[in-house]
Amino acid sequence: MHAAHLKEKTIAGWIAQNQIAEHRAKQKWGTTGSVSGDVEMANARWRWRMTVSKTDDPSLRRLDIEVFLDGDEGIKASATGFIAQL
């Protein structure tokens, strides 16, 4: 059971980091707020939610990601990243 929990947390962490990387790669600079989506990884369906918020520096946005296993409301992983206005 412990191994399964660690596997879920690891996969969820990858999904969170992937969402930050995708957001950066697309150079999305927009309004603040929340977006969400779903993805399939390791034969499971996952949901993610990203909140984009302002920071003290007007040229930076904070990205907070939470990842859930579909059908489970418990957060499996979360990550924070930043994107700069270029």
PDB file of N, CA and C in Angstrom:
ATOM      1  N   MET A   1       0.826  -1.188   0.000  1.00  0.00           N
ATOM      2  CA  MET A   1       0.000   0.000   0.000  1.00  0.00           C
ATOM      3  C   MET A   1       0.870   1.251   0.000  1.00  0.00           C
ATOM      4  N   HIS A   2       1.943   1.251   0.749  1.00  0.00           N
ATOM      5  CA  HIS A   2       2.838   2.393   0.798  1.00  0.00           C
ATOM      6  C   HIS A   2       3.451   2.658  -0.582  1.00  0.00           C
ATOM      7  N   ALA A   3       3.827   1.608  -1.288  1.00  0.00           N
ATOM      8  CA  ALA A   3       4.421   1.757  -2.623  1.00  0.00           C
ATOM      9  C   ALA A   3       3.420   2.374  -3.587  1.00  0.00           C
ATOM     10  N   ALA A   4       2.159   1.975  -3.493  1.00  0.00           N
ATOM     11  CA  ALA A   4       1.132   2.539  -4.374  1.00  0.00           C
ATOM     12  C   ALA A   4       0.949   4.030  -4.099  1.00  0.00           C
ATOM     13  N   HIS A   5       0.977   4.409  -2.845  1.00  0.00           N
ATOM     14  CA  HIS A   5       0.850   5.821  -2.469  1.00  0.00           C
ATOM     15  C   HIS A   5       2.015   6.634  -3.037  1.00  0.00           C
ATOM     16  N   LEU A   6       3.227   6.120  -2.903  1.00  0.00           N
ATOM     17  CA  LEU A   6       4.400   6.811  -3.433  1.00  0.00           C
ATOM     18  C   LEU A   6       4.337   6.921  -4.952  1.00  0.00           C
ATOM     19  N   LYS A   7       3.844   5.883  -5.606  1.00  0.00           N
ATOM     20  CA  LYS A   7       3.697   5.913  -7.059  1.00  0.00           C
ATOM     21  C   LYS A   7       2.730   7.014  -7.473  1.00  0.00           C
ATOM     22  N   GLU A   8       1.578   7.107  -6.801  1.00  0.00           N
ATOM     23  CA  GLU A   8       0.596   8.145  -7.114  1.00  0.00           C
ATOM     24  C   GLU A   8       1.181   9.537  -6.912  1.00  0.00           C
ATOM     25  N   LYS A   9       1.879   9.750  -5.815  1.00  0.00           N
ATOM     26  CA  LYS A   9       2.473  11.064  -5.540  1.00  0.00           C
ATOM     27  C   LYS A   9       3.542  11.419  -6.572  1.00  0.00           C
ATOM     28  N   THR A  10       4.325  10.445  -6.991  1.00  0.00           N
ATOM     29  CA  THR A  10       5.355  10.693  -7.996  1.00  0.00           C
ATOM     30  C   THR A  10       4.735  11.082  -9.331  1.00  0.00           C
ATOM     31  N   ILE A  11       3.752  10.322  -9.773  1.00  0.00           N
ATOM     32  CA  ILE A  11       3.091  10.614 -11.048  1.00  0.00           C
ATOM     33  C   ILE A  11       2.395  11.970 -10.991  1.00  0.00           C
ATOM     34  N   ALA A  12       1.714  12.244  -9.895  1.00  0.00           N
ATOM     35  CA  ALA A  12       1.027  13.527  -9.743  1.00  0.00           C
ATOM     36  C   ALA A  12       2.038  14.681  -9.764  1.00  0.00           C
ATOM     37  N   GLY A  13       3.194  14.485  -9.171  1.00  0.00           N
ATOM     38  CA  GLY A  13       4.237  15.506  -9.203  1.00  0.00           C
ATOM     39  C   GLY A  13       4.730  15.773 -10.620  1.00  0.00           C
ATOM     40  N   TRP A  14       4.862  14.714 -11.406  1.00  0.00           N
ATOM     41  CA  TRP A  14       5.261  14.890 -12.813  1.00  0.00           C
ATOM     42  C   TRP A  14       4.210  15.697 -13.571  1.00  0.00           C
ATOM     43  N   ILE A  15       2.954  15.388 -13.315  1.00  0.00           N
ATOM     44  CA  ILE A  15       1.869  16.108 -13.999  1.00  0.00           C
ATOM     45  C   ILE A  15       1.906  17.588 -13.627  1.00  0.00           C
ATOM     46  N   ALA A  16       2.100  17.884 -12.366  1.00  0.00           N
ATOM     47  CA  ALA A  16       2.168  19.283 -11.931  1.00  0.00           C
ATOM     48  C   ALA A  16       3.320  20.007 -12.616  1.00  0.00           C
ATOM     49  N   GLN A  17       4.485  19.394 -12.645  1.00  0.00           N
ATOM     50  CA  GLN A  17       5.641  20.017 -13.285  1.00  0.00           C
ATOM     51  C   GLN A  17       5.432  20.152 -14.793  1.00  0.00           C
ATOM     52  N   ASN A  18       4.773  19.178 -15.401  1.00  0.00           N
ATOM     53  CA  ASN A  18       4.472  19.258 -16.835  1.00  0.00           C
ATOM     54  C   ASN A  18       3.571  20.449 -17.138  1.00  0.00           C
ATOM     55  N   GLN A  19       2.590  20.699 -16.295  1.00  0.00           N
ATOM     56  CA  GLN A  19       1.679  21.821 -16.530  1.00  0.00           C
ATOM     57  C   GLN A  19       2.415  23.156 -16.431  1.00  0.00           C
ATOM     58  N   ILE A  20       3.315  23.275 -15.478  1.00  0.00           N
ATOM     59  CA  ILE A  20       4.118  24.495 -15.363  1.00  0.00           C
ATOM     60  C   ILE A  20       4.985  24.653 -16.615  1.00  0.00           C
ATOM     61  N   ALA A  21       5.627  23.578 -17.039  1.00  0.00           N
ATOM     62  CA  ALA A  21       6.498  23.637 -18.219  1.00  0.00           C
ATOM     63  C   ALA A  21       5.702  23.996 -19.472  1.00  0.00           C
ATOM     64  N   GLU A  22       4.510  23.419 -19.639  1.00  0.00           N
ATOM     65  CA  GLU A  22       3.674  23.737 -20.797  1.00  0.00           C
ATOM     66  C   GLU A  22       3.259  25.201 -20.781  1.00  0.00           C
ATOM     67  N   HIS A  23       2.879  25.694 -19.629  1.00  0.00           N
ATOM     68  CA  HIS A  23       2.472  27.095 -19.511  1.00  0.00           C
ATOM     69  C   HIS A  23       3.634  28.016 -19.894  1.00  0.00           C
ATOM     70  N   ARG A  24       4.824  27.687 -19.421  1.00  0.00           N
ATOM     71  CA  ARG A  24       6.011  28.488 -19.757  1.00  0.00           C
ATOM     72  C   ARG A  24       6.334  28.388 -21.251  1.00  0.00           C
ATOM     73  N   ALA A  25       6.272  27.185 -21.805  1.00  0.00           N
ATOM     74  CA  ALA A  25       6.615  26.982 -23.209  1.00  0.00           C
ATOM     75  C   ALA A  25       5.681  27.752 -24.143  1.00  0.00           C
ATOM     76  N   LYS A  26       4.438  27.841 -23.764  1.00  0.00           N
ATOM     77  CA  LYS A  26       3.458  28.574 -24.575  1.00  0.00           C
ATOM     78  C   LYS A  26       3.564  30.079 -24.358  1.00  0.00           C
ATOM     79  N   GLN A  27       4.400  30.468 -23.415  1.00  0.00           N
ATOM     80  CA  GLN A  27       4.603  31.868 -23.055  1.00  0.00           C
ATOM     81  C   GLN A  27       3.258  32.566 -22.841  1.00  0.00           C
ATOM     82  N   LYS A  28       2.383  31.870 -22.122  1.00  0.00           N
ATOM     83  CA  LYS A  28       1.064  32.427 -21.818  1.00  0.00           C
ATOM     84  C   LYS A  28       1.201  33.498 -20.750  1.00  0.00           C
ATOM     85  N   TRP A  29       0.848  34.674 -21.106  1.00  0.00           N
ATOM     86  CA  TRP A  29       0.830  35.770 -20.150  1.00  0.00           C
ATOM     87  C   TRP A  29      -0.549  36.372 -20.259  1.00  0.00           C
ATOM     88  N   GLY A  30      -1.338  36.163 -19.282  1.00  0.00           N
ATOM     89  CA  GLY A  30      -2.690  36.669 -19.370  1.00  0.00           C
ATOM     90  C   GLY A  30      -3.210  37.092 -18.022  1.00  0.00           C
ATOM     91  N   THR A  31      -4.490  37.034 -17.932  1.00  0.00           N
ATOM     92  CA  THR A  31      -5.136  37.446 -16.704  1.00  0.00           C
ATOM     93  C   THR A  31      -4.927  36.397 -15.621  1.00  0.00           C
ATOM     94  N   THR A  32      -5.148  36.816 -14.423  1.00  0.00           N
ATOM     95  CA  THR A  32      -5.052  35.892 -13.300  1.00  0.00           C
ATOM     96  C   THR A  32      -6.361  35.114 -13.208  1.00  0.00           C
ATOM     97  N   GLY A  33      -6.330  34.021 -12.485  1.00  0.00           N
ATOM     98  CA  GLY A  33      -7.518  33.194 -12.315  1.00  0.00           C
ATOM     99  C   GLY A  33      -7.146  31.728 -12.318  1.00  0.00           C
ATOM    100  N   SER A  34      -8.151  30.895 -12.490  1.00  0.00           N
ATOM    101  CA  SER A  34      -7.941  29.449 -12.438  1.00  0.00           C
ATOM    102  C   SER A  34      -8.305  28.791 -13.762  1.00  0.00           C
ATOM    103  N   VAL A  35      -7.546  27.765 -14.096  1.00  0.00           N
ATOM    104  CA  VAL A  35      -7.832  26.906 -15.230  1.00  0.00           C
ATOM    105  C   VAL A  35      -7.658  25.475 -14.749  1.00  0.00           C
ATOM    106  N   SER A  36      -8.302  24.556 -15.423  1.00  0.00           N
ATOM    107  CA  SER A  36      -8.166  23.160 -15.034  1.00  0.00           C
ATOM    108  C   SER A  36      -8.234  22.280 -16.268  1.00  0.00           C
ATOM    109  N   GLY A  37      -7.846  21.054 -16.088  1.00  0.00           N
ATOM    110  CA  GLY A  37      -7.878  20.109 -17.189  1.00  0.00           C
ATOM    111  C   GLY A  37      -7.678  18.710 -16.666  1.00  0.00           C
ATOM    112  N   ASP A  38      -7.573  17.796 -17.598  1.00  0.00           N
ATOM    113  CA  ASP A  38      -7.327  16.418 -17.215  1.00  0.00           C
ATOM    114  C   ASP A  38      -6.329  15.816 -18.183  1.00  0.00           C
ATOM    115  N   VAL A  39      -5.701  14.759 -17.718  1.00  0.00           N
ATOM    116  CA  VAL A  39      -4.660  14.097 -18.487  1.00  0.00           C
ATOM    117  C   VAL A  39      -4.643  12.625 -18.096  1.00  0.00           C
ATOM    118  N   GLU A  40      -4.210  11.785 -19.017  1.00  0.00           N
ATOM    119  CA  GLU A  40      -4.048  10.374 -18.694  1.00  0.00           C
ATOM    120  C   GLU A  40      -2.556  10.077 -18.598  1.00  0.00           C
ATOM    121  N   MET A  41      -2.176   9.422 -17.524  1.00  0.00           N
ATOM    122  CA  MET A  41      -0.783   9.031 -17.334  1.00  0.00           C
ATOM    123  C   MET A  41      -0.745   7.773 -16.486  1.00  0.00           C
ATOM    124  N   ALA A  42       0.091   6.842 -16.874  1.00  0.00           N
ATOM    125  CA  ALA A  42       0.281   5.586 -16.137  1.00  0.00           C
ATOM    126  C   ALA A  42      -1.038   4.845 -15.959  1.00  0.00           C
ATOM    127  N   ASN A  43      -1.800   4.770 -17.040  1.00  0.00           N
ATOM    128  CA  ASN A  43      -3.078   4.041 -17.053  1.00  0.00           C
ATOM    129  C   ASN A  43      -4.089   4.565 -16.041  1.00  0.00           C
ATOM    130  N   ALA A  44      -4.028   5.852 -15.751  1.00  0.00           N
ATOM    131  CA  ALA A  44      -4.990   6.470 -14.836  1.00  0.00           C
ATOM    132  C   ALA A  44      -5.351   7.848 -15.367  1.00  0.00           C
ATOM    133  N   ARG A  45      -6.519   8.322 -14.988  1.00  0.00           N
ATOM    134  CA  ARG A  45      -6.977   9.652 -15.370  1.00  0.00           C
ATOM    135  C   ARG A  45      -6.738  10.584 -14.187  1.00  0.00           C
ATOM    136  N   TRP A  46      -6.157  11.727 -14.476  1.00  0.00           N
ATOM    137  CA  TRP A  46      -5.791  12.704 -13.453  1.00  0.00           C
ATOM    138  C   TRP A  46      -6.437  14.032 -13.780  1.00  0.00           C
ATOM    139  N   ARG A  47      -6.769  14.802 -12.764  1.00  0.00           N
ATOM    140  CA  ARG A  47      -7.279  16.165 -12.929  1.00  0.00           C
ATOM    141  C   ARG A  47      -6.265  17.124 -12.322  1.00  0.00           C
ATOM    142  N   TRP A  48      -6.117  18.279 -12.952  1.00  0.00           N
ATOM    143  CA  TRP A  48      -5.230  19.301 -12.412  1.00  0.00           C
ATOM    144  C   TRP A  48      -5.957  20.639 -12.394  1.00  0.00           C
ATOM    145  N   ARG A  49      -5.544  21.487 -11.484  1.00  0.00           N
ATOM    146  CA  ARG A  49      -6.102  22.840 -11.372  1.00  0.00           C
ATOM    147  C   ARG A  49      -4.938  23.804 -11.175  1.00  0.00           C
ATOM    148  N   MET A  50      -4.894  24.844 -12.012  1.00  0.00           N
ATOM    149  CA  MET A  50      -3.837  25.844 -11.929  1.00  0.00           C
ATOM    150  C   MET A  50      -4.452  27.190 -11.566  1.00  0.00           C
ATOM    151  N   THR A  51      -3.894  27.827 -10.569  1.00  0.00           N
ATOM    152  CA  THR A  51      -4.294  29.180 -10.196  1.00  0.00           C
ATOM    153  C   THR A  51      -3.144  30.109 -10.551  1.00  0.00           C
ATOM    154  N   VAL A  52      -3.442  31.097 -11.378  1.00  0.00           N
ATOM    155  CA  VAL A  52      -2.449  32.091 -11.790  1.00  0.00           C
ATOM    156  C   VAL A  52      -2.729  33.358 -10.997  1.00  0.00           C
ATOM    157  N   SER A  53      -1.721  33.855 -10.303  1.00  0.00           N
ATOM    158  CA  SER A  53      -1.922  35.043  -9.477  1.00  0.00           C
ATOM    159  C   SER A  53      -0.785  36.039  -9.669  1.00  0.00           C
ATOM    160  N   LYS A  54      -1.082  37.287  -9.333  1.00  0.00           N
ATOM    161  CA  LYS A  54      -0.085  38.347  -9.408  1.00  0.00           C
ATOM    162  C   LYS A  54       0.917  38.178  -8.279  1.00  0.00           C
ATOM    163  N   THR A  55       2.078  38.784  -8.467  1.00  0.00           N
ATOM    164  CA  THR A  55       3.105  38.828  -7.426  1.00  0.00           C
ATOM    165  C   THR A  55       3.435  40.296  -7.154  1.00  0.00           C
ATOM    166  N   ASP A  56       4.332  40.536  -6.226  1.00  0.00           N
ATOM    167  CA  ASP A  56       4.774  41.908  -5.943  1.00  0.00           C
ATOM    168  C   ASP A  56       5.492  42.527  -7.144  1.00  0.00           C
ATOM    169  N   ASP A  57       6.053  41.675  -7.989  1.00  0.00           N
ATOM    170  CA  ASP A  57       6.727  42.136  -9.208  1.00  0.00           C
ATOM    171  C   ASP A  57       5.712  42.085 -10.347  1.00  0.00           C
ATOM    172  N   PRO A  58       5.375  43.203 -10.948  1.00  0.00           N
ATOM    173  CA  PRO A  58       4.347  43.215 -11.991  1.00  0.00           C
ATOM    174  C   PRO A  58       4.714  42.417 -13.245  1.00  0.00           C
ATOM    175  N   SER A  59       5.985  42.030 -13.389  1.00  0.00           N
ATOM    176  CA  SER A  59       6.373  41.249 -14.560  1.00  0.00           C
ATOM    177  C   SER A  59       6.414  39.745 -14.283  1.00  0.00           C
ATOM    178  N   LEU A  60       5.965  39.324 -13.098  1.00  0.00           N
ATOM    179  CA  LEU A  60       5.937  37.903 -12.739  1.00  0.00           C
ATOM    180  C   LEU A  60       4.527  37.466 -12.370  1.00  0.00           C
ATOM    181  N   ARG A  61       4.194  36.252 -12.737  1.00  0.00           N
ATOM    182  CA  ARG A  61       2.959  35.609 -12.309  1.00  0.00           C
ATOM    183  C   ARG A  61       3.334  34.332 -11.561  1.00  0.00           C
ATOM    184  N   ARG A  62       2.565  34.023 -10.546  1.00  0.00           N
ATOM    185  CA  ARG A  62       2.754  32.797  -9.763  1.00  0.00           C
ATOM    186  C   ARG A  62       1.786  31.750 -10.286  1.00  0.00           C
ATOM    187  N   LEU A  63       2.266  30.525 -10.468  1.00  0.00           N
ATOM    188  CA  LEU A  63       1.454  29.407 -10.938  1.00  0.00           C
ATOM    189  C   LEU A  63       1.395  28.368  -9.827  1.00  0.00           C
ATOM    190  N   ASP A  64       0.217  28.129  -9.282  1.00  0.00           N
ATOM    191  CA  ASP A  64       0.024  27.089  -8.267  1.00  0.00           C
ATOM    192  C   ASP A  64      -0.801  25.972  -8.882  1.00  0.00           C
ATOM    193  N   ILE A  65      -0.273  24.759  -8.855  1.00  0.00           N
ATOM    194  CA  ILE A  65      -0.909  23.597  -9.467  1.00  0.00           C
ATOM    195  C   ILE A  65      -1.256  22.584  -8.383  1.00  0.00           C
ATOM    196  N   GLU A  66      -2.459  22.034  -8.486  1.00  0.00           N
ATOM    197  CA  GLU A  66      -2.869  20.912  -7.636  1.00  0.00           C
ATOM    198  C   GLU A  66      -3.297  19.778  -8.557  1.00  0.00           C
ATOM    199  N   VAL A  67      -2.933  18.559  -8.192  1.00  0.00           N
ATOM    200  CA  VAL A  67      -3.237  17.388  -9.020  1.00  0.00           C
ATOM    201  C   VAL A  67      -4.011  16.378  -8.188  1.00  0.00           C
ATOM    202  N   PHE A  68      -5.070  15.840  -8.801  1.00  0.00           N
ATOM    203  CA  PHE A  68      -5.965  14.883  -8.153  1.00  0.00           C
ATOM    204  C   PHE A  68      -6.107  13.649  -9.034  1.00  0.00           C
ATOM    205  N   LEU A  69      -6.218  12.508  -8.426  1.00  0.00           N
ATOM    206  CA  LEU A  69      -6.567  11.297  -9.148  1.00  0.00           C
ATOM    207  C   LEU A  69      -8.064  11.360  -9.415  1.00  0.00           C
ATOM    208  N   ASP A  70      -8.485  11.128 -10.649  1.00  0.00           N
ATOM    209  CA  ASP A  70      -9.901  11.240 -11.003  1.00  0.00           C
ATOM    210  C   ASP A  70     -10.749  10.370 -10.077  1.00  0.00           C
ATOM    211  N   GLY A  71     -11.780  10.963  -9.516  1.00  0.00           N
ATOM    212  CA  GLY A  71     -12.658  10.256  -8.593  1.00  0.00           C
ATOM    213  C   GLY A  71     -12.232  10.368  -7.140  1.00  0.00           C
ATOM    214  N   ASP A  72     -11.121  11.031  -6.893  1.00  0.00           N
ATOM    215  CA  ASP A  72     -10.611  11.194  -5.536  1.00  0.00           C
ATOM    216  C   ASP A  72     -10.381  12.685  -5.310  1.00  0.00           C
ATOM    217  N   GLU A  73     -10.953  13.243  -4.279  1.00  0.00           N
ATOM    218  CA  GLU A  73     -10.826  14.681  -4.022  1.00  0.00           C
ATOM    219  C   GLU A  73      -9.537  15.066  -3.307  1.00  0.00           C
ATOM    220  N   GLY A  74      -8.801  14.088  -2.827  1.00  0.00           N
ATOM    221  CA  GLY A  74      -7.562  14.391  -2.116  1.00  0.00           C
ATOM    222  C   GLY A  74      -6.460  14.819  -3.067  1.00  0.00           C
ATOM    223  N   ILE A  75      -5.757  15.865  -2.724  1.00  0.00           N
ATOM    224  CA  ILE A  75      -4.649  16.354  -3.541  1.00  0.00           C
ATOM    225  C   ILE A  75      -3.504  15.351  -3.456  1.00  0.00           C
ATOM    226  N   LYS A  76      -3.054  14.889  -4.609  1.00  0.00           N
ATOM    227  CA  LYS A  76      -1.942  13.935  -4.649  1.00  0.00           C
ATOM    228  C   LYS A  76      -0.600  14.643  -4.739  1.00  0.00           C
ATOM    229  N   ALA A  77      -0.595  15.846  -5.349  1.00  0.00           N
ATOM    230  CA  ALA A  77       0.637  16.627  -5.440  1.00  0.00           C
ATOM    231  C   ALA A  77       0.275  18.080  -5.710  1.00  0.00           C
ATOM    232  N   SER A  78       1.186  18.950  -5.359  1.00  0.00           N
ATOM    233  CA  SER A  78       1.040  20.365  -5.696  1.00  0.00           C
ATOM    234  C   SER A  78       2.421  20.915  -6.021  1.00  0.00           C
ATOM    235  N   ALA A  79       2.435  21.967  -6.810  1.00  0.00           N
ATOM    236  CA  ALA A  79       3.702  22.595  -7.183  1.00  0.00           C
ATOM    237  C   ALA A  79       3.451  24.076  -7.438  1.00  0.00           C
ATOM    238  N   THR A  80       4.504  24.848  -7.280  1.00  0.00           N
ATOM    239  CA  THR A  80       4.447  26.276  -7.553  1.00  0.00           C
ATOM    240  C   THR A  80       5.560  26.637  -8.520  1.00  0.00           C
ATOM    241  N   GLY A  81       5.216  27.471  -9.485  1.00  0.00           N
ATOM    242  CA  GLY A  81       6.203  27.957 -10.436  1.00  0.00           C
ATOM    243  C   GLY A  81       5.927  29.413 -10.739  1.00  0.00           C
ATOM    244  N   PHE A  82       6.781  30.003 -11.526  1.00  0.00           N
ATOM    245  CA  PHE A  82       6.621  31.414 -11.891  1.00  0.00           C
ATOM    246  C   PHE A  82       6.863  31.568 -13.380  1.00  0.00           C
ATOM    247  N   ILE A  83       6.226  32.562 -13.967  1.00  0.00           N
ATOM    248  CA  ILE A  83       6.439  32.887 -15.364  1.00  0.00           C
ATOM    249  C   ILE A  83       6.631  34.393 -15.462  1.00  0.00           C
ATOM    250  N   ALA A  84       7.582  34.780 -16.300  1.00  0.00           N
ATOM    251  CA  ALA A  84       7.889  36.195 -16.466  1.00  0.00           C
ATOM    252  C   ALA A  84       7.304  36.713 -17.766  1.00  0.00           C
ATOM    253  N   GLN A  85       6.925  37.966 -17.758  1.00  0.00           N
ATOM    254  CA  GLN A  85       6.454  38.613 -18.976  1.00  0.00           C
ATOM    255  C   GLN A  85       7.695  39.013 -19.774  1.00  0.00           C
ATOM    256  N   LEU A  86       7.776  38.498 -20.980  1.00  0.00           N
ATOM    257  CA  LEU A  86       8.964  38.776 -21.803  1.00  0.00           C
ATOM    258  C   LEU A  86       8.676  39.874 -22.791  1.00  0.00           C
TER     259      LEU A  86
END
